[in-house]
Coordinates of N, CA and C in Angstrom, one line a residue:
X1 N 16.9 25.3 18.5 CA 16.5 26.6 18.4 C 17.7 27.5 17.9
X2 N 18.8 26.7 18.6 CA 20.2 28.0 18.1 C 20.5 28.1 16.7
X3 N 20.4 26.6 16.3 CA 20.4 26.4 14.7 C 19.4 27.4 14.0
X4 N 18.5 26.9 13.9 CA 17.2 28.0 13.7 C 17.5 29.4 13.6
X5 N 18.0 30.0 14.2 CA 18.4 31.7 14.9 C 19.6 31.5 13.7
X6 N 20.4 30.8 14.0 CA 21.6 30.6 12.7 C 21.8 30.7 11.2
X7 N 20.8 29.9 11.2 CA 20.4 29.4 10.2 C 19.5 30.9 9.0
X8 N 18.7 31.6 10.4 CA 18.0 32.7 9.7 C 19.0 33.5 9.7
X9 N 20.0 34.3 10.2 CA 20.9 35.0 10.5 C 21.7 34.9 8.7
X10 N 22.6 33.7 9.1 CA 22.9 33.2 7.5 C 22.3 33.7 6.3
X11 N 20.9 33.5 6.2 CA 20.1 33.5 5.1 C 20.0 35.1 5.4
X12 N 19.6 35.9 6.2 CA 19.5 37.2 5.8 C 20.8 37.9 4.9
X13 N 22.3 37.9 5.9 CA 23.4 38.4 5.1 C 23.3 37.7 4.0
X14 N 23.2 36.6 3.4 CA 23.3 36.0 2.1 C 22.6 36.6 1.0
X15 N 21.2 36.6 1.0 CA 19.8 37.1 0.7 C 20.8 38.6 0.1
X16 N 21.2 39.5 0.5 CA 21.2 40.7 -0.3 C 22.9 40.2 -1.3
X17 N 23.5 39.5 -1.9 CA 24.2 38.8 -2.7 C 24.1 38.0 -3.1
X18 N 22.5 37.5 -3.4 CA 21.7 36.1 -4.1 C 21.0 37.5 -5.6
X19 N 20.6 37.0 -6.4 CA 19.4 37.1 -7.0 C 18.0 37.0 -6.7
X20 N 17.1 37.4 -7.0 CA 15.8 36.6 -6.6 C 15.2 35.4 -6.9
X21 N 16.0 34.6 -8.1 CA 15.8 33.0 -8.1 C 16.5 32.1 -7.1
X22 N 17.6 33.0 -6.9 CA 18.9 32.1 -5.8 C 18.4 32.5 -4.7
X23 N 17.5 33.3 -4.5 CA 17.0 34.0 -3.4 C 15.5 32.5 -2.9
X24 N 14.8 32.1 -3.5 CA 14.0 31.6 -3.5 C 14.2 30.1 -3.6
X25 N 15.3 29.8 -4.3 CA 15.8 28.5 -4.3 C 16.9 28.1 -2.8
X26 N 16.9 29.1 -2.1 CA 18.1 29.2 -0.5 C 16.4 29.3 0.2
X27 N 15.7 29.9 0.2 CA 14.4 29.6 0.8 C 13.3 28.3 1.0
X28 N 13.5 27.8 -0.6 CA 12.7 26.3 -0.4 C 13.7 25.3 0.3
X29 N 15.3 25.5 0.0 CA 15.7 24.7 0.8 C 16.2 24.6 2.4
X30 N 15.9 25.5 2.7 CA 15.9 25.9 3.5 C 14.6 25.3 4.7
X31 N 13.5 25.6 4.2 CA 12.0 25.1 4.0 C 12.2 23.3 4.4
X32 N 12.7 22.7 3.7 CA 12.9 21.6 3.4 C 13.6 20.8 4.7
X33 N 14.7 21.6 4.7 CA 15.7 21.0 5.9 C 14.8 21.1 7.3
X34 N 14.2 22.1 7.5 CA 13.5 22.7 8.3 C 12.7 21.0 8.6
X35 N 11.5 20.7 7.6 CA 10.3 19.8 7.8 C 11.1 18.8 7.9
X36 N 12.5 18.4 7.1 CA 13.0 16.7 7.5 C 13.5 16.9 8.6
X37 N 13.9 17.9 9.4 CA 14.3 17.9 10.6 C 13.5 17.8 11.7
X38 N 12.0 18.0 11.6 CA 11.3 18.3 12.7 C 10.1 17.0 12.3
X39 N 10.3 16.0 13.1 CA 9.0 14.9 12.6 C 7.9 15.0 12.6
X40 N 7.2 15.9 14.0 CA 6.1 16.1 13.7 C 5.7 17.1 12.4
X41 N 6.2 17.9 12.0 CA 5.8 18.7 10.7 C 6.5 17.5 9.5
X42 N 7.0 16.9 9.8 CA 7.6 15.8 8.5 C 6.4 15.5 7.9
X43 N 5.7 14.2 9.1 CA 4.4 13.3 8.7 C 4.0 14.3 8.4
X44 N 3.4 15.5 8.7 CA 2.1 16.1 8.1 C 2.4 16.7 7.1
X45 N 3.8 17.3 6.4 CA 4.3 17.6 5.5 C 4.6 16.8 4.4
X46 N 5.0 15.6 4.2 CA 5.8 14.2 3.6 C 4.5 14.5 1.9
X47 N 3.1 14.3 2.9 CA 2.1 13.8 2.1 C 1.9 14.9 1.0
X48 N 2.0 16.3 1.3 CA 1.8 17.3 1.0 C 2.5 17.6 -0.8
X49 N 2.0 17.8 -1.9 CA 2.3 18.2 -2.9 C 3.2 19.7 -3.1
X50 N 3.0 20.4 -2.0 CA 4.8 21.7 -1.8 C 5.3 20.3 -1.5
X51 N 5.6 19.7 -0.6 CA 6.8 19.6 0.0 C 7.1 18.0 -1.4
X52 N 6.5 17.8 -1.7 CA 7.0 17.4 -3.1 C 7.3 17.7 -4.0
X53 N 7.0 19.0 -4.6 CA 7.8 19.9 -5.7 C 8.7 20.3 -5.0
X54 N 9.0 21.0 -4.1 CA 9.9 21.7 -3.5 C 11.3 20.8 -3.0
X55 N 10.8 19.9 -2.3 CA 12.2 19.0 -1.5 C 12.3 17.8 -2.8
X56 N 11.2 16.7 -2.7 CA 11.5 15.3 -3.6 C 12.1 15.5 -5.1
X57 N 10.9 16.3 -6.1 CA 10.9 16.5 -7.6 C 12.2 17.8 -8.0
X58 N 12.0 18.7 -7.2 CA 12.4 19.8 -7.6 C 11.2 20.9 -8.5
X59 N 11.1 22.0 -8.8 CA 9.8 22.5 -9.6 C 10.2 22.7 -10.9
X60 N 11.5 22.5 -11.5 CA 12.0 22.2 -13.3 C 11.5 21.2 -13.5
X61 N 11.7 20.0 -12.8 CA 11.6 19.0 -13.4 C 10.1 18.1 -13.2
X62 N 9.6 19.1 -12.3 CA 8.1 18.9 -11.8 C 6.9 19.1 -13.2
X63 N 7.3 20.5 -13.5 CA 6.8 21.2 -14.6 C 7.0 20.7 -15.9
X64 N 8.2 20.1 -16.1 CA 8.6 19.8 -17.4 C 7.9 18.2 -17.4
X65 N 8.0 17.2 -16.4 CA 6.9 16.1 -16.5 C 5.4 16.0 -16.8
X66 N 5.0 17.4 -15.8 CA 3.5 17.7 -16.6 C 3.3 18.1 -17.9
X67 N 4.4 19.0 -18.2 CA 3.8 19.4 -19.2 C 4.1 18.1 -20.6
X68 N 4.9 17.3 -20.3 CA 4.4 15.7 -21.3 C 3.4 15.2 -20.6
X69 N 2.9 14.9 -20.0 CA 2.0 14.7 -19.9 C 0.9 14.9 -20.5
X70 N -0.6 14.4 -21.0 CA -1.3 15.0 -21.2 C -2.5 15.6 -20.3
X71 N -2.9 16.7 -20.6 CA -3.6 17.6 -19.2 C -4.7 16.9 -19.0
X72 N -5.5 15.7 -19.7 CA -6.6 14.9 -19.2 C -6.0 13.7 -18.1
X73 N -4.6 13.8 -18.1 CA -4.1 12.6 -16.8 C -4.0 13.1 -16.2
X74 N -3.7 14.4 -15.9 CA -3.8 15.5 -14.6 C -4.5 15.1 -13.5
X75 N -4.2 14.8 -12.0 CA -5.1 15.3 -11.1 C -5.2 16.3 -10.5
X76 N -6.4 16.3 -9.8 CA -6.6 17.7 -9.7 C -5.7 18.0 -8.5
X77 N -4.9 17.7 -7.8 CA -3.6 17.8 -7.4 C -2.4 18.5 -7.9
X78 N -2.4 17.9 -8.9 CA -1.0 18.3 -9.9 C -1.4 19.4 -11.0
X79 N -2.5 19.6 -11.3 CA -3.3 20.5 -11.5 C -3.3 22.2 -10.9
X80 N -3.0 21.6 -9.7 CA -2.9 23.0 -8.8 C -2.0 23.4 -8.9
X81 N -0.9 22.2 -8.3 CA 0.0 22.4 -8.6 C 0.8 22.9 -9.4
X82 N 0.4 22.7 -10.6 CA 1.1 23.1 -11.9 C 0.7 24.9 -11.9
X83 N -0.6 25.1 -11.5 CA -0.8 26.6 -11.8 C 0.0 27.2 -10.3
X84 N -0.4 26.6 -9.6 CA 1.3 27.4 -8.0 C 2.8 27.3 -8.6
X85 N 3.0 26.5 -9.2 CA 4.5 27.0 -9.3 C 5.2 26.7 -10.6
X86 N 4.4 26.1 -11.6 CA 4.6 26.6 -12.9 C 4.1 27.8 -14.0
X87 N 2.7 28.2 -13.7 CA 2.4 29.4 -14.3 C 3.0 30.4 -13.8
X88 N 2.3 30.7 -12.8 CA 2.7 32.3 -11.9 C 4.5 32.4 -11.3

């Protein structure tokens, strides 16, 4: 828990000397450390398509695979995916 408290403390002073992409990219990883740290939210996270853009793929390189791809091999998974964190 003290980590945790730490950890947000950190990220707030930081947060106003980030950008808002640096701001968001100290957030997912942040996110990340968080679920490999805690096992019960691991398993139920692991399976999860965030926590595979976010922690495994990264979302550049997530986006840039789909988009070779052709959008008929799409699931509707990665599908969603693509419009959560490559369109918007």
């Amino acid at each position: 828990m003290k980590q945790l408290i730490i950890i947000a403390v950190a990220f707030f002073c930081l947060t106003g000397f980030m950008t808002e992409e640096e701001n968001e990219k100290e957030r997912e990883r942040i996110w990340c450390e968080n679920v490999q740290e805690n096992p019960e939210v691991f398993e139920k996270e692991a399976k999860s398509m965030e926590y595979k853009v976010k922690c495994e793929i990264g979302k550049e390189k997530f986006c840039a695979d789909l988009k070779a791809k052709s959008k008929g091999d799409w699931s509707s998974r990665e599908a969603a995916a693509y419009g959560e964190y490559c369109v918007f």
